CSV table of C-alpha atoms and ligand atoms in Angstrom, one decimal:
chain,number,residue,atom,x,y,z
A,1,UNK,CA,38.0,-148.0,34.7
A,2,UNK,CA,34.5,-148.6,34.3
A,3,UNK,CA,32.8,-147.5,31.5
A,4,UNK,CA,29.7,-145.4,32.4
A,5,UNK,CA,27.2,-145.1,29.6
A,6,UNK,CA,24.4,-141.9,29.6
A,7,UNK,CA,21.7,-142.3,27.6
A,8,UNK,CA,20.9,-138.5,25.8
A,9,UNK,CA,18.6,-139.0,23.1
A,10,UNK,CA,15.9,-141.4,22.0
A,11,UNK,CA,15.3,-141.0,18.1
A,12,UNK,CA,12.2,-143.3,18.1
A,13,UNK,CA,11.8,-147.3,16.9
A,14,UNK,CA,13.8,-147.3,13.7
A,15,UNK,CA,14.4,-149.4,10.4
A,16,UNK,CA,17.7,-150.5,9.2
A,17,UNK,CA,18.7,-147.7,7.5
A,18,UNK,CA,19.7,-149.2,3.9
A,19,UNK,CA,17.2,-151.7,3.8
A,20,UNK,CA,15.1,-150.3,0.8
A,21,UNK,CA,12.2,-152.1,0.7
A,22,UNK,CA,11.0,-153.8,-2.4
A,23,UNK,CA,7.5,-153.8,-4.2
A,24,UNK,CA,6.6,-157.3,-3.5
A,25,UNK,CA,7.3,-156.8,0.4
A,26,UNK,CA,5.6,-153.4,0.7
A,27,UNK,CA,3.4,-155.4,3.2
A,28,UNK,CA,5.9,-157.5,5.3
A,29,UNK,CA,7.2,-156.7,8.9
A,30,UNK,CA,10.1,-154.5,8.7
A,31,UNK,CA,13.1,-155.3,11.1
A,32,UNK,CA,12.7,-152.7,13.9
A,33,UNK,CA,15.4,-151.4,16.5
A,34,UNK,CA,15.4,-148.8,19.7
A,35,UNK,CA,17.8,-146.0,18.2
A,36,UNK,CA,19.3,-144.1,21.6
A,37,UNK,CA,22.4,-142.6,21.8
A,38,UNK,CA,24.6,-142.6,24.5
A,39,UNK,CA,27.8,-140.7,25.9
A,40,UNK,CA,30.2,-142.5,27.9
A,41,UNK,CA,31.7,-139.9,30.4
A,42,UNK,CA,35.3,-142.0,30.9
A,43,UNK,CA,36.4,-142.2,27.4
A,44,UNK,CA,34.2,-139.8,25.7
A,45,UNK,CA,32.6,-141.8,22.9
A,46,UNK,CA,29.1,-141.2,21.4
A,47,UNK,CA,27.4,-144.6,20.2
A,48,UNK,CA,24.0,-145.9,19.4
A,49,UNK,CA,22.8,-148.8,22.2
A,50,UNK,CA,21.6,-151.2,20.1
A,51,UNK,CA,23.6,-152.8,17.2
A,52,UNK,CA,23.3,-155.3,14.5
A,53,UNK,CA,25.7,-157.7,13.3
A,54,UNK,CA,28.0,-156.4,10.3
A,55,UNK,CA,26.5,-159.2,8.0
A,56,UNK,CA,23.0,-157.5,9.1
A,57,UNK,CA,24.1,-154.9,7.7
A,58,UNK,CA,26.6,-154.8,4.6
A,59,UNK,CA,25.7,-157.6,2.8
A,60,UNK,CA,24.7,-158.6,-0.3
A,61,UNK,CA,22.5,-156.1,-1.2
A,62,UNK,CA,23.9,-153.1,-0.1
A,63,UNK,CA,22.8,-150.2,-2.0
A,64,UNK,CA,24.8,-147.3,-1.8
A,65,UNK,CA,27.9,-145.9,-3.9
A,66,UNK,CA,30.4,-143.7,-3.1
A,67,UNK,CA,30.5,-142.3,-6.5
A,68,UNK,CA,27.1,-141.5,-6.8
A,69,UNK,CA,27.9,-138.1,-6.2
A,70,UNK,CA,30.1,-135.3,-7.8
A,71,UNK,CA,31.4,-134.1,-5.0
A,72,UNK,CA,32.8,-137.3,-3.1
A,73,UNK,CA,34.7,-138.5,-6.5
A,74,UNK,CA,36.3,-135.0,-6.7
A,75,UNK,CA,36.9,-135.1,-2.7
A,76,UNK,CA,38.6,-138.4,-2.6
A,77,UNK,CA,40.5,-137.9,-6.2
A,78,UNK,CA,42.4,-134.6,-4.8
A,79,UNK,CA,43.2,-137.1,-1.2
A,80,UNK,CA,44.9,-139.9,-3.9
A,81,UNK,CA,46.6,-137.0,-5.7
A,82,UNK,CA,48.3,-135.6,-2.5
A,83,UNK,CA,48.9,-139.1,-1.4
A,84,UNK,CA,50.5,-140.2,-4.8
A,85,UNK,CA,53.1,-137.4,-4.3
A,86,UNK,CA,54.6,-139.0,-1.6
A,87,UNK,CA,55.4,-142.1,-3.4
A,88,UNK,CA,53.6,-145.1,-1.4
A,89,UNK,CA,54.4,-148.6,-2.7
A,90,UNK,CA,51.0,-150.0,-1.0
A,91,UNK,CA,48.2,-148.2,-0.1
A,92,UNK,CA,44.7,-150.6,1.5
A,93,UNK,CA,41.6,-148.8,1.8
A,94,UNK,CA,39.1,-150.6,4.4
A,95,UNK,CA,35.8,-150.1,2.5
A,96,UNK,CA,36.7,-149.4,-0.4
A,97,UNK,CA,33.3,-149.9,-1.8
A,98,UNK,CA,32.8,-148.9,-6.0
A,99,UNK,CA,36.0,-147.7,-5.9
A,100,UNK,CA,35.7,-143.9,-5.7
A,101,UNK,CA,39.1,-143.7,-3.8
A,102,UNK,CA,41.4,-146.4,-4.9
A,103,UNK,CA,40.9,-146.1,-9.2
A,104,UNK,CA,43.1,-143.2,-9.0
A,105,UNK,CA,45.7,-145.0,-8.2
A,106,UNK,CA,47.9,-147.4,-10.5
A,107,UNK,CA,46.1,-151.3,-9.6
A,108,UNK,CA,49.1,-152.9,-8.8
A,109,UNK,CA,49.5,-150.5,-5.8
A,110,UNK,CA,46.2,-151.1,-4.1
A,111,UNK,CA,44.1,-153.4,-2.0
A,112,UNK,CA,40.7,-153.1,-1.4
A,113,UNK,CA,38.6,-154.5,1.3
A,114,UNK,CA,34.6,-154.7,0.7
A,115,UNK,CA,32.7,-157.1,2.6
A,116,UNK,CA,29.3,-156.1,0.6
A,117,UNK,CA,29.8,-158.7,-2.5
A,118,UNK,CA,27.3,-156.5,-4.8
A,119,UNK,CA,29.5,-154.0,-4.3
A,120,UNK,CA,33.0,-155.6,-4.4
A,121,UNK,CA,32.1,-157.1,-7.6
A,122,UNK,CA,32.8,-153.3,-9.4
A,123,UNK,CA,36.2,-153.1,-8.5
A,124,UNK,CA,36.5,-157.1,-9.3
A,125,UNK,CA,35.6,-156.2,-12.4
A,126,UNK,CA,38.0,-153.3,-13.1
A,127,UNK,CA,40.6,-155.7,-12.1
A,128,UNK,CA,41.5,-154.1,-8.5
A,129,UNK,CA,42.1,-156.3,-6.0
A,130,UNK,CA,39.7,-156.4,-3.7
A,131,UNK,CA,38.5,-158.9,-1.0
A,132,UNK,CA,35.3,-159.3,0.1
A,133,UNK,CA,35.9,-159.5,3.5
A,134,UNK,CA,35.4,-157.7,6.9
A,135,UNK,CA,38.2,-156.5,8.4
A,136,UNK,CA,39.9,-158.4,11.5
A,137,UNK,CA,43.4,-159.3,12.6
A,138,UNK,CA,43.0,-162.0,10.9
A,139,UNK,CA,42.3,-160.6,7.2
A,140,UNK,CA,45.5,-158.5,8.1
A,141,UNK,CA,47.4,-161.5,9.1
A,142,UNK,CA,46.1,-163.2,5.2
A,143,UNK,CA,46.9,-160.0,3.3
A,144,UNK,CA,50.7,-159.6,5.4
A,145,UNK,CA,51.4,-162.9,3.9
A,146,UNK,CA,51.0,-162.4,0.8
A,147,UNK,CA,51.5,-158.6,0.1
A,148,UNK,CA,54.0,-157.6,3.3
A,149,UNK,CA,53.7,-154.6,4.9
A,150,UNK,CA,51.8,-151.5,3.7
A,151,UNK,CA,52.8,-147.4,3.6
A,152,UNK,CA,49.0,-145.9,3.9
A,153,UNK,CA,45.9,-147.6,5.2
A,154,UNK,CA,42.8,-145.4,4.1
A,155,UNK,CA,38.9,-145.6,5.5
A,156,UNK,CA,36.4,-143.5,4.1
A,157,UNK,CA,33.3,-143.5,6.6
A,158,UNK,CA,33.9,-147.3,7.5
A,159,UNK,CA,36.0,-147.1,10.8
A,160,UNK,CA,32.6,-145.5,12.4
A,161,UNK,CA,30.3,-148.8,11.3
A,162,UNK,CA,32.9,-151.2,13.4
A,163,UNK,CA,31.3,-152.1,16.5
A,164,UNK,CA,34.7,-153.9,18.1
A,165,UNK,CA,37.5,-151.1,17.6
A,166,UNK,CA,39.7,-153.0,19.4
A,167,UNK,CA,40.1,-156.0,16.6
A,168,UNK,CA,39.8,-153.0,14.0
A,169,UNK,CA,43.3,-151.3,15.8
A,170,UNK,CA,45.0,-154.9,16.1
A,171,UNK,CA,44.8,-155.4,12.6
A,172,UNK,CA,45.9,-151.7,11.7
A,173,UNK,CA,49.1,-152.5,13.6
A,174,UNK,CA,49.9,-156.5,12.1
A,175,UNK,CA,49.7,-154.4,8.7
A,176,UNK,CA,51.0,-151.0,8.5
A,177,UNK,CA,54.3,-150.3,8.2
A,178,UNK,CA,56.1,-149.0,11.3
A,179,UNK,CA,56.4,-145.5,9.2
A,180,UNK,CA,53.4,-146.0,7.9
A,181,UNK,CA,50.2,-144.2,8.1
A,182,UNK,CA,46.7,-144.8,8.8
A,183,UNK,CA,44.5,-142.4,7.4
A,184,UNK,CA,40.1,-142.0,8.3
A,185,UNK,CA,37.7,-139.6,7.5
A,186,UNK,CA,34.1,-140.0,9.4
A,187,UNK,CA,31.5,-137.2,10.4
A,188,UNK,CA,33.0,-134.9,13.6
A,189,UNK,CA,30.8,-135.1,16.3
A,190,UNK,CA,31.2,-131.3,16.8
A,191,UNK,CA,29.8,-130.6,13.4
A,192,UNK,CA,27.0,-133.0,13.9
A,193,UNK,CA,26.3,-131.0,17.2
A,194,UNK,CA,26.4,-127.8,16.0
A,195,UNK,CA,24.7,-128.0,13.0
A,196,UNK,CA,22.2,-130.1,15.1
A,197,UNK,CA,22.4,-133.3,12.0
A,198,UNK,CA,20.8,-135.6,14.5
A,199,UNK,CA,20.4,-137.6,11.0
A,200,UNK,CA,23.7,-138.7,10.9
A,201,UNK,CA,22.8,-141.2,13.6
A,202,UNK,CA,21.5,-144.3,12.7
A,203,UNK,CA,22.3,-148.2,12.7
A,204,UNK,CA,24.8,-148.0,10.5
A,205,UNK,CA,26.9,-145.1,12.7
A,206,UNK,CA,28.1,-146.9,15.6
A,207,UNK,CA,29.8,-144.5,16.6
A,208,UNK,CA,29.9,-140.7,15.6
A,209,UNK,CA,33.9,-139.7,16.8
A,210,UNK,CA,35.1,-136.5,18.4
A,211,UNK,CA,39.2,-136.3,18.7
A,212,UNK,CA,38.5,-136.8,22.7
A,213,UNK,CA,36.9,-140.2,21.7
A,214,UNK,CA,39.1,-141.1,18.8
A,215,UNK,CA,42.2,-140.6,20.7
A,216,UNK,CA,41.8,-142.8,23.4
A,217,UNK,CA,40.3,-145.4,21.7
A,218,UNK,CA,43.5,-145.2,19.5
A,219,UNK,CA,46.0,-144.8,22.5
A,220,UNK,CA,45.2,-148.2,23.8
A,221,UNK,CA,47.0,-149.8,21.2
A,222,UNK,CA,49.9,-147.4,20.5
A,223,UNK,CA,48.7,-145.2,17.7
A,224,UNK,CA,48.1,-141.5,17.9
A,225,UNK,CA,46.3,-138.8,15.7
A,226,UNK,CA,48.9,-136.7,14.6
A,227,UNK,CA,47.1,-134.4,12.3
A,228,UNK,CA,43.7,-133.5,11.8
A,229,UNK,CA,41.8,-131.7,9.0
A,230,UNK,CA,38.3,-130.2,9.3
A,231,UNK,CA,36.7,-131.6,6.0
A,232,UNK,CA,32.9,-130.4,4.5
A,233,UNK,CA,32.2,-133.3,3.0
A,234,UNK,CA,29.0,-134.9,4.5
A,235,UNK,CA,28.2,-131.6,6.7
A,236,UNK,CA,31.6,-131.8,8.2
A,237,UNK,CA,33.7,-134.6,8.8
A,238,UNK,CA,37.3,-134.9,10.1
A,239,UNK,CA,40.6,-136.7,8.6
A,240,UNK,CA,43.1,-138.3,11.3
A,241,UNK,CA,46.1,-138.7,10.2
A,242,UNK,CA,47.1,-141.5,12.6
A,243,UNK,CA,50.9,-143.3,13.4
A,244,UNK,CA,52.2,-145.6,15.3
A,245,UNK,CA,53.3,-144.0,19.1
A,246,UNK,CA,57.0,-145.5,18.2
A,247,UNK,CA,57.0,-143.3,14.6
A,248,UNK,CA,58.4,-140.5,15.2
A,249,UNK,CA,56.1,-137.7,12.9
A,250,UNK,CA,56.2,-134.1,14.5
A,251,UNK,CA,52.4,-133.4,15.9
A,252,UNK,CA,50.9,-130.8,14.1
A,253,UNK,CA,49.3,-127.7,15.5
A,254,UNK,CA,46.2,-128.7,14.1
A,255,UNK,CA,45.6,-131.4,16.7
A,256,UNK,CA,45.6,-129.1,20.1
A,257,UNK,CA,43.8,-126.6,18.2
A,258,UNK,CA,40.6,-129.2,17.3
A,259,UNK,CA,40.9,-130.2,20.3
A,260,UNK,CA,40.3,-126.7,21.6
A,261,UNK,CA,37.6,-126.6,19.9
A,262,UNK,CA,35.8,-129.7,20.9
A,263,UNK,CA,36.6,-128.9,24.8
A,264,UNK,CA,35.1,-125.4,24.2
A,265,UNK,CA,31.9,-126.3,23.2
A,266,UNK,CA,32.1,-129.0,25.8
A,267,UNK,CA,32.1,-132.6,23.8
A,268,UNK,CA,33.7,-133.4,27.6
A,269,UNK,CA,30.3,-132.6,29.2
A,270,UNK,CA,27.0,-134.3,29.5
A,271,UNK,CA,25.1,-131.4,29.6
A,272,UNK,CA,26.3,-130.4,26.0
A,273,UNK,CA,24.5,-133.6,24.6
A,274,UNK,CA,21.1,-133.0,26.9
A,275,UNK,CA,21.1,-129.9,25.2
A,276,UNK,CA,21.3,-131.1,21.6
A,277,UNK,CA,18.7,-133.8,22.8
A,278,UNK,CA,16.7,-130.8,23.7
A,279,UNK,CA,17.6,-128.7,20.2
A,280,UNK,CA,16.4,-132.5,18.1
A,281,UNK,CA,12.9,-132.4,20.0
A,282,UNK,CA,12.3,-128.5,18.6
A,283,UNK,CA,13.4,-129.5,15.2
A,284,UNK,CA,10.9,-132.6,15.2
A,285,UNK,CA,8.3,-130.0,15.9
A,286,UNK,CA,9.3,-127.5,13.9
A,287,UNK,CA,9.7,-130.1,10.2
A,288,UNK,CA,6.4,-131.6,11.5
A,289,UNK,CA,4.7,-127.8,11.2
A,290,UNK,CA,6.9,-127.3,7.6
A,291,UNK,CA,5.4,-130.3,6.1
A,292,UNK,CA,2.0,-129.9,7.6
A,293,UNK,CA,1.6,-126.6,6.1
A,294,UNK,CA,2.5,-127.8,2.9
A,295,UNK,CA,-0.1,-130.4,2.8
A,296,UNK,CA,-2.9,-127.9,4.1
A,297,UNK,CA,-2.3,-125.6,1.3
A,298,UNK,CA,-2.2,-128.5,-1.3
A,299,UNK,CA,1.7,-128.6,-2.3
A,300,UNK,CA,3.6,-131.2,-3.8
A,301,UNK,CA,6.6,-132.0,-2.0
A,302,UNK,CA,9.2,-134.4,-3.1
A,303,UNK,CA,12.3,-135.7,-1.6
A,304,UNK,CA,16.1,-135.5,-3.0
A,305,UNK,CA,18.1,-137.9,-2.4
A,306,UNK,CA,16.8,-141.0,-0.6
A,307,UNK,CA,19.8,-141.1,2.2
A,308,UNK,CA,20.5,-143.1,5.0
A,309,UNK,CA,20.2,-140.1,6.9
A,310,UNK,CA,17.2,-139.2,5.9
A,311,UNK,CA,15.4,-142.9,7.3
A,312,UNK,CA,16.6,-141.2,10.9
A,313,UNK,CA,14.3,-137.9,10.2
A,314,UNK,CA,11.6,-139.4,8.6
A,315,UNK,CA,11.0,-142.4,10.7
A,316,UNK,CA,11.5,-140.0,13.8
A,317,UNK,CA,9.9,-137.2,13.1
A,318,UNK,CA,6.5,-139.8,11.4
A,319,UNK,CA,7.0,-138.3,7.7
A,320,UNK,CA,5.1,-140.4,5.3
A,321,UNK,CA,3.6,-140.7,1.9
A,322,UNK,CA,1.4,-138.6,3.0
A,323,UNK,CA,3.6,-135.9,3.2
A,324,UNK,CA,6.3,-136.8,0.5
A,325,UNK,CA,4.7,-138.0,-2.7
A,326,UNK,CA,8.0,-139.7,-4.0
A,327,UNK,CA,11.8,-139.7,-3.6
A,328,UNK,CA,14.1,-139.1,-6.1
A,329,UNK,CA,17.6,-140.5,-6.3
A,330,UNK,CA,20.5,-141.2,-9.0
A,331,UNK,CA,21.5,-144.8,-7.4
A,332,UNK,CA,19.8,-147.9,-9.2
A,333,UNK,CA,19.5,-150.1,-6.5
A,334,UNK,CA,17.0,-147.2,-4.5
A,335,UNK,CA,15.0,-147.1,-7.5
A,336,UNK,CA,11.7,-148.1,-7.9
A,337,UNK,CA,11.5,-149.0,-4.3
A,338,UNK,CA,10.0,-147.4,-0.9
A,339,UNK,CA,12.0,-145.9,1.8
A,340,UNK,CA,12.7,-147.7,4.9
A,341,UNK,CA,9.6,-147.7,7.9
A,342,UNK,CA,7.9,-144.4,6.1
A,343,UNK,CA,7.2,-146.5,2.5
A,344,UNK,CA,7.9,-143.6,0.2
A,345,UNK,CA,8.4,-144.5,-3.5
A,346,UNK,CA,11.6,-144.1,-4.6
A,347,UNK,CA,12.2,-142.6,-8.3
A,348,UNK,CA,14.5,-142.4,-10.8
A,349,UNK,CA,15.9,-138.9,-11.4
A,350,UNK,CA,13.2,-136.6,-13.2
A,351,UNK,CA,12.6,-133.1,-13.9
A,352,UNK,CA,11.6,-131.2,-11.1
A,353,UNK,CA,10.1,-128.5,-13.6
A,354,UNK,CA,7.8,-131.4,-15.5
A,355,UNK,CA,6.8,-132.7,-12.6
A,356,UNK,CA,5.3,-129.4,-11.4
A,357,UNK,CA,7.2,-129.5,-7.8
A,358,UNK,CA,6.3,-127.2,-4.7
A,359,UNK,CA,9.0,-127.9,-2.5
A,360,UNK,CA,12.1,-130.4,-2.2
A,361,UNK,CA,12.8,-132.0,0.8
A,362,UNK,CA,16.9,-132.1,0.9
A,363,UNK,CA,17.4,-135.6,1.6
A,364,UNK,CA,20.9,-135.3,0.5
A,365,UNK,CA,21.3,-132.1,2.2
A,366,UNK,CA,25.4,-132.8,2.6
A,367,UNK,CA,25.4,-132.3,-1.2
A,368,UNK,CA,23.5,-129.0,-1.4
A,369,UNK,CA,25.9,-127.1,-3.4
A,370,UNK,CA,26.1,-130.0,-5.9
A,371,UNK,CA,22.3,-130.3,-6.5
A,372,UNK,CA,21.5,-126.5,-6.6
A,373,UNK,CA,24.0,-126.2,-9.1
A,374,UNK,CA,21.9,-129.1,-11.0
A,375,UNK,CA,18.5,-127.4,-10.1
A,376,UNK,CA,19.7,-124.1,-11.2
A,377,UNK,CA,16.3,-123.9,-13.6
A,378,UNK,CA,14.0,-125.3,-10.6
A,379,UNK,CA,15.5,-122.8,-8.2
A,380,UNK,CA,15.0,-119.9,-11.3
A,381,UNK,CA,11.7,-120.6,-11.7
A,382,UNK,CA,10.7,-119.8,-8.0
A,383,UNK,CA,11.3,-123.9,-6.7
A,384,UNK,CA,12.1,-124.2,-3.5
A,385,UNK,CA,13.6,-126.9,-0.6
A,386,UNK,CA,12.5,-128.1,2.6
A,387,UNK,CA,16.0,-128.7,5.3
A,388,UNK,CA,16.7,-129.3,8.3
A,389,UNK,CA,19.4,-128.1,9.3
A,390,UNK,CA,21.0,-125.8,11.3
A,391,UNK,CA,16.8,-126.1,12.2
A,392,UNK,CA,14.1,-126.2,10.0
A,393,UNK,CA,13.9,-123.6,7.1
A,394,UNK,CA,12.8,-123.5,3.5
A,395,UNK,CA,15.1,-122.0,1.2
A,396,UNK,CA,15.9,-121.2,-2.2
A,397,UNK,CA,19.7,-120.5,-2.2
B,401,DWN,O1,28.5,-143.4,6.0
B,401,DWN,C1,27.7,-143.6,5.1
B,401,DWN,C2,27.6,-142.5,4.0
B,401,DWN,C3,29.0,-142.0,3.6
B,401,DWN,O2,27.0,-143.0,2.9
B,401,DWN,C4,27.0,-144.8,4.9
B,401,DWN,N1,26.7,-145.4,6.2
B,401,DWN,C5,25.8,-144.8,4.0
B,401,DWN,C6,25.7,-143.6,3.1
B,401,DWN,O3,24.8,-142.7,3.8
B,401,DWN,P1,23.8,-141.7,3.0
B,401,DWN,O4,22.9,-142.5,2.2
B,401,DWN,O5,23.2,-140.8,4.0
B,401,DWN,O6,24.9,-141.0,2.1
B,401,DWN,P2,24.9,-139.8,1.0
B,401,DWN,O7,26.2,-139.8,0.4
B,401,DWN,O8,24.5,-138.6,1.6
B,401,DWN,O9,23.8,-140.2,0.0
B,401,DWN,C7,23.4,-139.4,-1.1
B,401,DWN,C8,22.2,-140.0,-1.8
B,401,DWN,O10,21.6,-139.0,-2.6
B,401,DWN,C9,22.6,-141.1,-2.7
B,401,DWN,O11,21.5,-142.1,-2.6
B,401,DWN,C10,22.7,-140.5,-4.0
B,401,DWN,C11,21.6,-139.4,-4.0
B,401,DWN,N2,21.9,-138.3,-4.8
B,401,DWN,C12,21.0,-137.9,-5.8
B,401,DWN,O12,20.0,-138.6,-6.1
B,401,DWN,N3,21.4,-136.9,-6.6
B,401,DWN,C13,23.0,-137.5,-4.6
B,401,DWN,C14,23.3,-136.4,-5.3
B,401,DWN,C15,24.5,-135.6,-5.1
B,401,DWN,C16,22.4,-136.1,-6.4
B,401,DWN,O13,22.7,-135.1,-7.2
């Protein structure tokens, strides 16, 4: 069948989403791409419709860490708990990147893939073993030789950044065990939708999956979602549980029930993603006002958390130094450099009570229970934050 693209949304010329730009290049051309998203109405997947190469994008200097935050390292430590119960004798993780998810197991049991060297190097150094590789059939045809067959493949929000999910799916089969099972966790379109997180497209989000999507992309070489589980890390993501066809695993009720879900608010139907296109546009509007009344009556506003995500809103809705005064953000390699397109400073971590903060804009909002619990003295003294979503609102709980 022939695929049909629609084009829904057009979120502005964009930078590459990690590329924090250094001091001595504040005045160099930035890379620059069209960021439009598109559904295709035969098998139901949302993408972005223009890509960069992998090694564009996870590289060498690749900033971020999965254990950056609290919540994440709690999230993926409960996952390796329930997993250790049932005994695996090999579990790979496909981006494993610092090694949030695979410490908790024993080292001998694990493989890690990380194709960012920077960031393969920290679980090199803890003595995991880790290559720093993309994955293709044919890094699952070198690892089969030399470690056989494995029980669980893991991916944490790495399965989305793979333009060519055909070669991803090959190599899933030539490795996992025929009883085996293939475990992902990316953002659900129906969150992203709902809570209107147009953020959570950029370059690096190829695709954004719904079940619809996920399944038939899957079904073309013999592997089915048997189980799903509605996750709230990152604003809401899902976790497949995935098997080979052949493998005979029950379904769960959880499956038919998502997908309920998704074919009630209409993740089938163009018109559902006009509409969000539609929601984005008033949201532009309505963070433009936010921050313009902020500057008129003289506050200082700060960002938290210099995301990925956050590159999408600023860059589309033109939110500048002018607006932000600085970032602030826990990871070193963000520090002491400006955010991508918008050229906002990026600080350490600092007192938000010192530094005589207005408002906060929630970068990081996917972590807002995490940082008001940090903030508790900001928020007690009358501090308050600047977010986006479900639309435009500041808050102070
Ligand atoms: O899919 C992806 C997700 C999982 O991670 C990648 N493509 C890239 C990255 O996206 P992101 O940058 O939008 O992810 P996070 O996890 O929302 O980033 C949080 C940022 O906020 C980090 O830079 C760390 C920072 N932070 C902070 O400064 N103080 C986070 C917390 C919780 C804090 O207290």
């Amino acid at each position: 069948m022939k695929n049909t693209f629609i084009d829904f949304l057009n979120l502005g010329m964009q930078p590459l989403a990690n590329s924090y730009i250094q001091n001595k290049n504040i005045n160099k051309k930035e890379r620059k791409y069209k960021l439009i998203i598109r559904f295709n109405e035969n098998n139901k997947l949302v993408s972005i419709k223009n890509t960069f190469s992998s090694k564009d994008m996870f590289n060498d200097e690749y900033p971020y860490r999965s254990s950056t935050s609290k919540t994440m390292s709690h999230h993926l430590k409960q996952l390796a708990q329930n997993i250790k119960k049932t005994k695996p004798k090999k579990i790979l993780e496909i981006g494993s990147n610092d090694g949030c998810f695979i410490r908790n197991f024993n080292r001998k049991k694990t493989i890690g893939i990380e194709p960012c060297s920077n960031v393969e190097k920290i679980t090199k150094k803890l003595k995991y073993n880790t290559y720093p590789e993309y994955w293709s059939p044919k890094l699952a045809t070198k690892i089969l030789k030399k470690h056989k067959k494995v029980n669980i493949i893991f991916s944490s929000n790495t399965i989305s950044h793979i333009k060519n999910l055909n070669e991803v799916f090959k190599g899933i089969n030539i490795i996992l065990d025929d009883k085996g099972l293939f475990i992902i966790e990316d953002p659900s379109l129906l969150e992203c939708l709902k809570k209107n997180t147009y953020d959570q497209f950029y370059n690096e989000h190829i695709y954004i999956f719904s079940y619809l999507s996920l399944s038939n992309a899957l079904r073309k070489h013999n592997l089915e979602i048997f189980k799903i589980e509605e996750l709230k890390i990152h604003g809401g993501s899902n976790r497949y549980f995935i098997k080979k066809i052949k493998n005979n695993i029950k379904l769960h009720k959880s499956v038919n029930l998502h997908k309920y879900k998704e074919e009630k608010y209409g993740l089938n139907n163009l018109k559902t993603y006009f509409n969000f296109a539609k929601r984005v546009k008033k949201s532009k509007n309505k963070l433009l006002s936010i921050f313009k009344n902020c500057k008129k009556n003289n506050k200082k506003v700060i960002g938290y958390g210099a995301t990925a995500k956050s590159v999408t809103i600023l860059n589309y809705c033109h939110i500048d130094n002018s607006m932000i005064d600085y970032f602030i953000d826990t990871t070193f390699d963000k520090q002491n450099k400006y955010t991508p397109g918008t050229k906002i400073p990026i600080k350490k971590y600092s007192d938000l009570i010192n530094d005589k903060v207005d408002y906060v804009f929630l970068g990081a909002w996917n972590f807002k229970k995490e940082i008001f619990n940090k903030e508790k003295k900001y928020i007690m003294n009358g501090g308050k934050f600047i977010i986006h979503t479900p639309y435009p609102k500041i808050i102070s709980k």
